[in-house]
Amino acid sequence: MTNLIADIDIISAEEAQACDFKITADENTGKSRKLYIESYGCAMNFADSEIVAAIMKEGGFDTTSDFYQADVIFLNTCSIREKAEQTVRKRLTDFQRAKRSKPGMTIGVLGCMAERLKEKLLEEEKIVDIVVGPDAYRDLPNLLSVAEDGQKAVNTFLSREETYADISPVRLNSNGVTAFVSIMRGCDNMCSFCVVPFTRGRERSRDPYSIVNEAKDLFSRGFKEVTLLGQNVDSYKWSPEENNKARLNKKEDESTTVINFANLLEMVALVDPNLRVRFSTSHPKDITDEVLHTIKKYDNICKYIHLPAQSGNSRVLEMMNRTYDREWYLERVSKIREILGEECGISSDMITGFCSETEEEHQDTLSLMDIVKFDFSYMFYYSERPGTLAAKKYPDDISLEIKKRRLSDVIAKQSSTSLMRNKLDLGKEQIILVEGASKKSANDFKGRNSANKVVIVPAGNYSKGDYLKVKIIDCTPATLFGEVIEINPKN
Ligand code: SAH
Ligand code: SF4
Ligand code: F3S
């Protein structure tokens, strides 16, 4: 995997998934106009595109997977690293050709890059007609009509309240089995390297009753797994007073006590024992023992925690403004192991070559990886982002060559650790949820175990959405292979 470093800045055991972008599938419900959306970045951005599709459907649009057929093209963008923005700019040149062949076409840039660059994007990329930030999607129909009148349209207002709680997302590219459910928006953490607080605004939690209703609706439509999404799910906090508006579907006599993330997890787990619950991302400073005990209490809450460490060195963590140190991180991992055992999956995000990081400090990251033994990691080299605390305070003084070499060290470490962790599963019986056919072989199916590892099994008398009891018989660093023991086991 290391030979790819020169070309891309994100590499992990789940490389393909992380580098992916998503496009809309064809949907034909007889609407007169066609929308093409392409989404980059994190799961939250993909979930936002489903909200955008719902708003546009209301406005008379079906989706298309062919941008040459589209009346409107939306690019839902990411600003997390410089490469992410470069990819979007390159993609805009492809759309320029489509627009030349269909002059009435409208092109919109949505999401984090729209929020970061605002009007500047219109000057820099002449083919763009609309620029819309993540909290302004309700304004899309209005912005479209402004653009159709030949004017440029911009709305990058960031809200303290918007959660799109009442909008039922149109599931794009769905496998019909697993779905993302946003539970909060924004981030208040101000990690010094990170652009998200600037592009997504203040943290706010979504009405828990609307979350539970969305989970119930998904389950009634055959979905078997929901992933609750937020930049920092452990700081989820909701009360009618604090959120300063009436709860959707709330009856007067319902309790008005504060609902924290552990409470919310429990509420979603109780929707149905056959609905799996996942969540991402957990912040090491906020994940509580109460959350860990709730995960343990319910079989349908998956035993998997994405707990980004970013670095294994306390001085670097302090400069990153992560507000925990190496010892705190290791203590949280010990607690996870104590409460949820060795089989609980743990993954991380790592940044190499952050400002002033020394070789010894880099070694601390490798040694943390040795101690924790992450099942997989998303790994990046530091990319300075304009306007962030680090960009203002610290010189970006590690050369690209060193950043990349340190990244290759981290990848090599993760690859051997992933293989070692996967080998521990050999011979074990596990329950997987089938998500569909394997990408690589038509004779195989793909599912995930509780720890979020992909398990490939031979096709059989079952289909996607079924639970299978499997025995793990082989593995690579990224994948487990199993044989089926039982279809939809009772427990
Ligand atoms: N909210 C999550 C992370 C969201 S961004 C958390 O706190 O963990 C996803 C990942 O991108 C981060 O965890 C970090 O590892 C990486 N990242 C963010 N900003 C970056 C930057 N400027 N350069 C390189 N990687 C970055
Ligand atoms: Fe960025 Fe930190 Fe917020 Fe994650 S917790 S989104 S890394 S500021
Ligand atoms: Fe990217 Fe925005 Fe997500 S910057 S990682 S799309 S919150």
PDB file of C-alpha atoms and ligand atoms in Angstrom, residues 80-81 191 193-196 231-232 281-283 308 310 322 349-351 378 380-385, ligand 1:
ATOM      1  CA  ILE A  80     -10.430  18.996   5.441  1.00  0.00           C
ATOM      2  CA  ARG A  81      -7.146  18.790   3.537  1.00  0.00           C
ATOM      3  CA  CYS A 191      -8.566  21.296  17.362  1.00  0.00           C
ATOM      4  CA  PHE A 193      -5.350  21.699  12.713  1.00  0.00           C
ATOM      5  CA  CYS A 194      -9.025  21.452  11.837  1.00  0.00           C
ATOM      6  CA  VAL A 195     -11.215  23.501   9.545  1.00  0.00           C
ATOM      7  CA  VAL A 196     -14.525  21.882  10.578  1.00  0.00           C
ATOM      8  CA  GLN A 231     -18.177  15.107  14.816  1.00  0.00           C
ATOM      9  CA  ASN A 232     -18.189  14.374  18.541  1.00  0.00           C
ATOM     10  CA  THR A 281     -17.048   9.774  15.930  1.00  0.00           C
ATOM     11  CA  SER A 282     -16.128   9.435  19.607  1.00  0.00           C
ATOM     12  CA  HIS A 283     -13.825  11.998  21.164  1.00  0.00           C
ATOM     13  CA  PRO A 308      -9.194   9.162  16.890  1.00  0.00           C
ATOM     14  CA  GLN A 310      -4.243  11.900  16.136  1.00  0.00           C
ATOM     15  CA  ARG A 322      -7.031  17.957  21.620  1.00  0.00           C
ATOM     16  CA  ASP A 349      -7.257   8.732  12.872  1.00  0.00           C
ATOM     17  CA  MET A 350      -3.582   9.723  12.829  1.00  0.00           C
ATOM     18  CA  ILE A 351      -1.819  12.831  11.571  1.00  0.00           C
ATOM     19  CA  TYR A 378      -7.386   6.510   8.772  1.00  0.00           C
ATOM     20  CA  PHE A 380      -2.972  11.424   6.938  1.00  0.00           C
ATOM     21  CA  TYR A 381      -0.035  13.747   6.758  1.00  0.00           C
ATOM     22  CA  TYR A 382      -0.635  17.236   8.093  1.00  0.00           C
ATOM     23  CA  SER A 383      -2.091  19.695   5.616  1.00  0.00           C
ATOM     24  CA  GLU A 384      -2.188  23.296   6.802  1.00  0.00           C
ATOM     25  CA  ARG A 385      -5.647  24.831   6.469  1.00  0.00           C
TER      26      ARG A 385
HETATM   27  N1  SAH B   1     -14.388  14.889  14.498  1.00  0.00           N
HETATM   28  C1  SAH B   1     -13.435  13.912  14.227  1.00  0.00           C
HETATM   29  C2  SAH B   1     -12.623  14.123  12.988  1.00  0.00           C
HETATM   30  C3  SAH B   1     -13.160  14.789  11.807  1.00  0.00           C
HETATM   31  S1  SAH B   1     -12.028  15.169  10.520  1.00  0.00           S
HETATM   32  C4  SAH B   1     -12.476  13.842  15.402  1.00  0.00           C
HETATM   33  O1  SAH B   1     -12.367  14.729  16.189  1.00  0.00           O
HETATM   34  O2  SAH B   1     -11.752  12.892  15.480  1.00  0.00           O
HETATM   35  C5  SAH B   1     -11.367  13.559  10.146  1.00  0.00           C
HETATM   36  C6  SAH B   1      -9.903  13.456  10.345  1.00  0.00           C
HETATM   37  O3  SAH B   1      -9.203  14.223   9.401  1.00  0.00           O
HETATM   38  C7  SAH B   1      -9.362  13.934  11.668  1.00  0.00           C
HETATM   39  O4  SAH B   1      -9.568  13.012  12.691  1.00  0.00           O
HETATM   40  C8  SAH B   1      -7.904  14.155  11.379  1.00  0.00           C
HETATM   41  O5  SAH B   1      -7.154  12.984  11.594  1.00  0.00           O
HETATM   42  C9  SAH B   1      -7.904  14.484   9.902  1.00  0.00           C
HETATM   43  N2  SAH B   1      -7.593  15.892   9.672  1.00  0.00           N
HETATM   44  C10 SAH B   1      -8.315  16.959  10.056  1.00  0.00           C
HETATM   45  N3  SAH B   1      -7.689  18.104   9.714  1.00  0.00           N
HETATM   46  C11 SAH B   1      -6.530  17.745   9.100  1.00  0.00           C
HETATM   47  C12 SAH B   1      -5.442  18.454   8.535  1.00  0.00           C
HETATM   48  N4  SAH B   1      -5.414  19.787   8.557  1.00  0.00           N
HETATM   49  N5  SAH B   1      -4.429  17.747   7.979  1.00  0.00           N
HETATM   50  C13 SAH B   1      -4.455  16.404   7.974  1.00  0.00           C
HETATM   51  N6  SAH B   1      -5.445  15.681   8.496  1.00  0.00           N
HETATM   52  C14 SAH B   1      -6.475  16.329   9.062  1.00  0.00           C
END
